[in-house]
Coordinates of C-alpha atoms in Angstrom, one line a residue:
M1 CA 33.4 -6.6 7.0
K2 CA 32.6 -5.1 11.2
R3 CA 30.8 -2.4 9.9
T4 CA 28.0 -5.1 7.9
G5 CA 27.6 -7.0 10.9
L6 CA 27.0 -4.3 13.4
L7 CA 24.7 -3.2 10.3
L8 CA 22.9 -6.2 10.0
C9 CA 22.2 -6.6 13.3
A10 CA 20.6 -2.9 14.1
M11 CA 18.7 -4.2 11.2
F12 CA 17.7 -7.2 13.3
L13 CA 17.0 -5.6 16.5
S14 CA 15.3 -2.3 15.1
S15 CA 12.7 -5.1 13.3
V16 CA 12.6 -7.0 16.4
A17 CA 11.7 -3.6 18.2
M18 CA 9.0 -2.5 15.8
L19 CA 7.2 -6.0 15.6
A20 CA 7.2 -5.9 19.5
Q21 CA 5.6 -2.1 18.9
G22 CA 3.8 -3.7 16.9
A23 CA 2.5 -6.3 19.5
R24 CA 2.1 -3.6 22.4
N25 CA -1.0 -2.2 20.5
I26 CA -3.3 -5.3 20.6
K27 CA -5.3 -5.1 23.7
I28 CA -8.1 -7.4 25.2
N29 CA -10.4 -5.2 25.0
E30 CA -13.9 -7.1 26.4
V31 CA -14.5 -10.3 28.2
Q32 CA -17.7 -12.4 28.8
T33 CA -17.8 -15.6 30.9
K34 CA -21.2 -16.1 31.7
N35 CA -22.7 -16.2 27.4
T36 CA -26.5 -17.7 27.8
A37 CA -27.7 -15.7 24.6
G38 CA -25.5 -14.5 23.9
L39 CA -22.9 -15.0 20.4
L40 CA -22.8 -17.6 19.2
D41 CA -19.9 -19.6 16.9
S42 CA -20.3 -21.3 13.9
Y43 CA -21.8 -24.3 15.3
G44 CA -24.9 -22.6 17.1
Q45 CA -23.2 -22.8 20.8
R46 CA -22.6 -20.2 23.2
D47 CA -19.1 -20.4 25.1
A48 CA -17.4 -17.7 27.2
W49 CA -15.3 -15.4 24.6
L50 CA -12.6 -12.5 25.1
E51 CA -11.7 -9.4 22.3
L52 CA -8.8 -8.3 21.1
A53 CA -8.6 -5.3 19.7
N54 CA -5.3 -3.2 17.4
T55 CA -5.6 0.1 18.9
A56 CA -3.1 1.2 16.5
Y57 CA -3.3 2.7 13.2
S58 CA -1.1 -0.1 11.4
T59 CA -1.3 -4.1 10.6
Y60 CA -0.8 -6.6 13.1
D61 CA -0.9 -10.5 13.2
V62 CA -2.3 -12.4 16.3
R63 CA -1.3 -15.8 15.2
G64 CA 1.0 -17.4 17.2
M65 CA 0.0 -15.2 20.0
Y66 CA -0.9 -17.1 23.8
I67 CA -4.1 -16.4 25.5
T68 CA -4.1 -18.0 29.5
T69 CA -6.1 -18.0 32.5
D70 CA -3.2 -19.6 34.1
R71 CA -1.9 -17.5 37.1
R72 CA 1.2 -20.3 37.2
V73 CA 2.8 -19.2 34.3
L74 CA 3.7 -15.7 36.2
D75 CA 6.6 -17.8 37.7
K76 CA 9.8 -16.5 36.3
S77 CA 11.7 -20.5 36.7
L78 CA 9.7 -22.1 34.5
T79 CA 10.8 -23.1 31.5
V80 CA 9.4 -21.2 27.8
P81 CA 7.9 -24.9 27.4
Q82 CA 6.4 -25.4 30.5
R83 CA 4.6 -21.5 30.1
I84 CA 3.5 -23.0 26.6
S85 CA 1.8 -25.8 28.9
M86 CA -0.4 -23.6 29.9
M87 CA -1.3 -21.5 27.1
S88 CA -3.5 -22.0 24.3
C89 CA -2.1 -20.6 21.0
I90 CA -3.6 -18.0 18.7
P91 CA -3.5 -20.8 15.5
N92 CA -2.7 -19.0 11.8
N93 CA -4.4 -20.5 9.4
D94 CA -7.6 -18.1 9.5
E95 CA -6.9 -15.0 7.8
R96 CA -9.4 -13.2 10.7
T97 CA -6.1 -12.9 12.9
T98 CA -4.4 -10.5 10.7
L99 CA -6.1 -6.9 12.3
S100 CA -6.0 -4.1 10.3
A101 CA -6.4 -0.8 12.1
R102 CA -8.8 -0.1 14.8
K103 CA -10.3 -4.0 13.8
H104 CA -11.0 -6.7 16.4
I105 CA -10.7 -10.3 16.8
V106 CA -12.8 -12.8 18.7
L107 CA -11.6 -15.8 20.3
F108 CA -14.3 -18.4 22.0
L109 CA -12.7 -19.9 25.3
N110 CA -13.6 -22.9 27.5
S111 CA -13.6 -24.6 24.2
N112 CA -11.9 -27.1 22.0
P113 CA -9.9 -26.6 19.0
S114 CA -11.6 -28.6 17.0
K115 CA -14.4 -26.3 15.8
G116 CA -11.8 -24.2 14.4
T117 CA -9.2 -21.6 14.5
Q118 CA -11.0 -19.3 17.0
H119 CA -11.7 -22.0 20.1
L120 CA -8.7 -22.1 22.6
T121 CA -8.4 -24.1 25.2
A122 CA -8.2 -21.8 27.8
K123 CA -10.3 -22.4 31.4
V124 CA -13.1 -20.3 32.2
D125 CA -14.7 -20.7 35.8
S126 CA -17.4 -18.0 35.6
D127 CA -18.3 -18.5 39.2
K128 CA -15.0 -16.8 40.6
P129 CA -12.9 -14.1 39.1
L130 CA -11.2 -14.8 36.1
W131 CA -7.7 -13.1 35.6
I132 CA -6.4 -13.8 31.7
A133 CA -3.5 -12.2 30.0
L134 CA -2.0 -11.5 26.1
Y135 CA 0.9 -13.2 25.9
D136 CA 4.0 -12.3 23.1
G137 CA 5.1 -15.5 20.3
N138 CA 7.6 -15.9 22.1
A139 CA 5.3 -16.8 25.7
I140 CA 7.8 -15.0 27.5
D141 CA 7.1 -11.6 27.0
I142 CA 3.1 -10.4 28.7
I143 CA 1.1 -7.9 26.4
D144 CA -1.6 -7.4 27.9
S145 CA -3.3 -8.6 31.3
V146 CA -6.9 -7.9 33.4
T147 CA -8.9 -9.7 36.0
V148 CA -12.4 -9.9 35.1
P149 CA -14.8 -10.0 38.1
V150 CA -17.6 -12.2 38.5
L151 CA -20.6 -11.2 36.2
A152 CA -23.6 -11.9 35.5
D153 CA -25.3 -13.7 32.8
D154 CA -24.5 -12.0 29.3
Q155 CA -22.6 -9.6 31.2
S156 CA -19.0 -8.7 30.0
Y157 CA -16.4 -6.5 31.4
A158 CA -14.7 -4.4 29.0
R159 CA -12.9 -1.2 28.2
E160 CA -14.9 2.4 28.1
K161 CA -13.7 2.5 24.9
D162 CA -11.3 0.8 22.7
G163 CA -8.1 0.5 24.1
A164 CA -8.9 2.8 27.3
A165 CA -7.3 2.0 31.0
V166 CA -10.8 2.4 32.6
W167 CA -12.4 -0.8 32.7
Q168 CA -16.6 -1.6 33.4
V169 CA -19.6 -3.6 33.9
K170 CA -22.2 -3.7 30.5
S171 CA -25.0 -4.9 30.8
K172 CA -26.0 -7.3 28.2
D173 CA -27.7 -5.1 25.6
S174 CA -24.6 -2.9 25.4
V175 CA -21.9 -6.2 24.8
T176 CA -20.2 -4.8 21.7
P177 CA -18.3 -8.7 20.5
G178 CA -16.0 -8.1 17.7
I179 CA -16.5 -3.9 17.4
E180 CA -16.3 -1.0 19.1
N181 CA -17.0 -0.7 22.7
Y182 CA -18.3 2.6 22.8
I183 CA -21.8 2.5 20.4
H184 CA -24.8 4.1 20.8
V185 CA -27.1 3.8 18.3
N186 CA -29.5 6.7 19.1
E187 CA -26.4 9.1 19.7
T188 CA -26.4 11.7 16.7
K189 CA -22.5 13.0 15.3
I190 CA -22.8 16.3 17.4
A191 CA -23.1 14.3 20.8
K192 CA -20.3 11.9 18.7
L193 CA -18.4 14.8 18.5
K194 CA -18.9 16.4 21.5
R195 CA -18.0 12.7 23.2
E196 CA -15.0 12.4 21.5
D197 CA -13.6 16.2 21.5
P198 CA -15.2 17.8 24.8
H199 CA -12.9 20.8 25.2
G200 CA -13.1 21.4 21.0
F201 CA -9.5 21.2 20.4
G202 CA -10.2 18.7 17.8
I203 CA -12.2 20.5 15.9
T204 CA -10.3 23.6 16.1
V205 CA -7.1 22.3 14.8
L206 CA -9.1 20.8 12.1
S207 CA -10.8 24.0 10.9
M208 CA -7.2 25.8 11.2
G209 CA -5.5 22.7 9.0
I210 CA -8.1 23.6 6.7
V211 CA -8.2 27.2 6.6
F212 CA -4.7 27.0 6.1
C213 CA -4.7 24.5 3.2
C214 CA -7.2 26.4 1.1
L215 CA -5.3 29.9 1.6
A216 CA -2.1 28.4 0.7
L217 CA -3.3 26.3 -2.6
L218 CA -4.9 30.0 -4.0
Y219 CA -1.4 31.5 -2.9
V220 CA 0.1 28.4 -5.4
F221 CA -2.3 29.2 -7.8
F222 CA -2.6 33.2 -8.0
R223 CA 1.3 32.8 -8.0
L224 CA 1.4 30.6 -11.2
L225 CA -0.9 32.9 -13.0
G226 CA 1.3 35.4 -12.4
I227 CA 4.1 34.3 -13.7
F228 CA 2.2 33.1 -16.6
M229 CA 0.8 36.1 -17.6
S230 CA 4.0 38.2 -17.1
H231 CA 5.8 35.7 -19.3
K232 CA 2.8 36.2 -21.6
E233 CA 2.7 39.9 -22.0
A234 CA 6.7 39.7 -22.1
L235 CA 6.4 37.1 -25.0
A236 CA 3.7 38.9 -26.9
K237 CA 6.2 42.3 -26.7
A238 CA 9.1 40.8 -28.2
A239 CA 7.0 39.6 -31.0
K240 CA 6.1 43.1 -31.9
M241 CA 9.9 43.9 -32.0
Q242 CA 10.9 44.8 -35.3
P243 CA 14.5 43.5 -34.7
I244 CA 13.5 40.4 -34.0
K245 CA 11.5 40.1 -37.3
T246 CA 13.9 41.2 -39.1
A247 CA 16.3 38.6 -37.6
V248 CA 14.3 36.5 -38.8
K249 CA 13.2 37.1 -42.0
T250 CA 17.7 37.6 -42.4
G251 CA 17.5 33.9 -41.0
E252 CA 15.3 32.5 -43.5
I253 CA 17.4 34.5 -46.6
I254 CA 20.7 32.8 -45.4
A255 CA 19.1 29.6 -44.9
E256 CA 17.9 29.3 -48.8
T257 CA 21.2 30.9 -50.2
G258 CA 23.0 28.4 -47.9
H259 CA 20.8 25.3 -49.8
K260 CA 21.3 26.9 -53.7
T261 CA 25.0 27.4 -52.9
K262 CA 25.0 24.0 -51.8
V263 CA 23.0 22.6 -54.9
I264 CA 24.8 24.5 -57.3
L265 CA 28.1 22.6 -56.0
T266 CA 26.9 19.2 -56.0
D267 CA 25.0 19.5 -59.6
G268 CA 26.7 22.4 -61.2
I269 CA 25.7 25.8 -62.1
Q270 CA 23.5 25.9 -64.5
T271 CA 20.8 24.1 -62.5
G272 CA 20.1 27.4 -60.7
G273 CA 20.5 26.3 -57.5
I274 CA 17.3 24.5 -58.1
D275 CA 17.3 20.7 -57.2
K276 CA 16.7 18.2 -59.2
E277 CA 13.5 17.0 -57.5
I278 CA 11.8 20.3 -58.4
Y279 CA 12.4 20.0 -62.1
I280 CA 11.4 16.0 -62.0
A281 CA 8.2 16.3 -60.3
V282 CA 7.5 19.0 -63.1
I283 CA 7.8 17.1 -65.7
A284 CA 6.3 14.7 -64.0
M285 CA 3.8 16.7 -63.8
A286 CA 3.6 17.5 -66.9
L287 CA 3.2 14.1 -68.4
K288 CA 0.2 13.3 -66.4
Q289 CA -2.0 16.1 -67.3
Y290 CA -1.2 14.7 -70.9
E291 CA -2.1 11.4 -70.7
D292 CA -5.5 12.9 -68.4
D293 CA -5.6 15.1 -72.2
V294 CA -6.1 18.1 -69.3
H295 CA -3.4 20.1 -71.0
D296 CA -4.6 23.0 -73.0
I297 CA -5.9 22.9 -75.9
E298 CA -4.3 25.3 -78.8
S299 CA -6.0 25.8 -82.6
N300 CA -2.9 27.3 -83.5
V301 CA -5.1 29.6 -85.5
I302 CA -4.8 33.1 -84.6
T303 CA -8.2 35.1 -86.2
I304 CA -7.9 38.7 -87.6
K305 CA -11.0 40.8 -88.0
P306 CA -10.1 42.4 -91.8
R307 CA -10.5 46.4 -92.3
Q308 CA -9.6 47.9 -95.6
T309 CA -7.1 50.8 -95.7
Y310 CA -5.9 52.4 -98.3
W311 CA -2.4 51.4 -97.6
N312 CA -3.6 47.8 -99.3
V313 CA -4.9 49.0 -102.4
L314 CA -2.8 50.3 -105.8
P315 CA -4.3 53.6 -106.3
E316 CA -5.1 53.4 -110.0
E317 CA -5.0 57.5 -110.2
P318 CA -2.9 59.5 -108.6
I319 CA -4.0 61.2 -105.5
M320 CA -4.7 64.6 -105.9
P321 CA -3.6 66.4 -103.1

């Protein structure tokens, strides 16, 4: 009983740890406090917004997590309900809150939740530096936070690339809500490769991995081919060996003799070891041919060409020698 309890406790703790680790992969990725000519919501209005990014290669649902811009939540003496009253909860009625690997979600700030699940009440004062934090669903553990400087119209404050530790102010032409932060329209694949792998370690490992995989596949192929060919030659040689042929022929004769013996013991010696089914089949075939009038027709007349000899003539006179 104690072992079962310990096992359940360990499973619970491990699941909690896995969920906590998954939450740590969610990052505040980009923030815009003065949206005058940028992203529109579903009502055609422009509000301040922040972007959350899942930096892991697994899926995580951000519903139930909290966004806040109120520094008072850092007071450890506050109770959980007091903290929650200073936060905006990410609703759970939107499938977009389920972030798959390397995906993003944009949440509008200083807005009204009645507009939709992406709209939060977190307050934004664009004329002052903005502290913004992401809390886990327990409203106690802080997952990520950043202080956004005062930005000009349509600028954003974003990580240099998704999940990076370095932040930078991006011009309105470089703002990337809902997509990867580091994007250059005119960037070639070679330039992107150089940027992401400046020392060439990644391409080296990839190339060596491909080479070794190909060599391994070739080794397995020729190994299997050699085994097959060696077995094929062995079987061909064995088939040509006279003792094997003799053994096979002897086996066939023994089987046939055994079958005949079984028939004689069952139906009597007068059958000669032939199954009744064979007699029945022969008689049935003969009857069938008779009914179909395909049997041989004999005239019962034997025609012999006559030939005159001295033996069938009575001599009238004696034949002189």
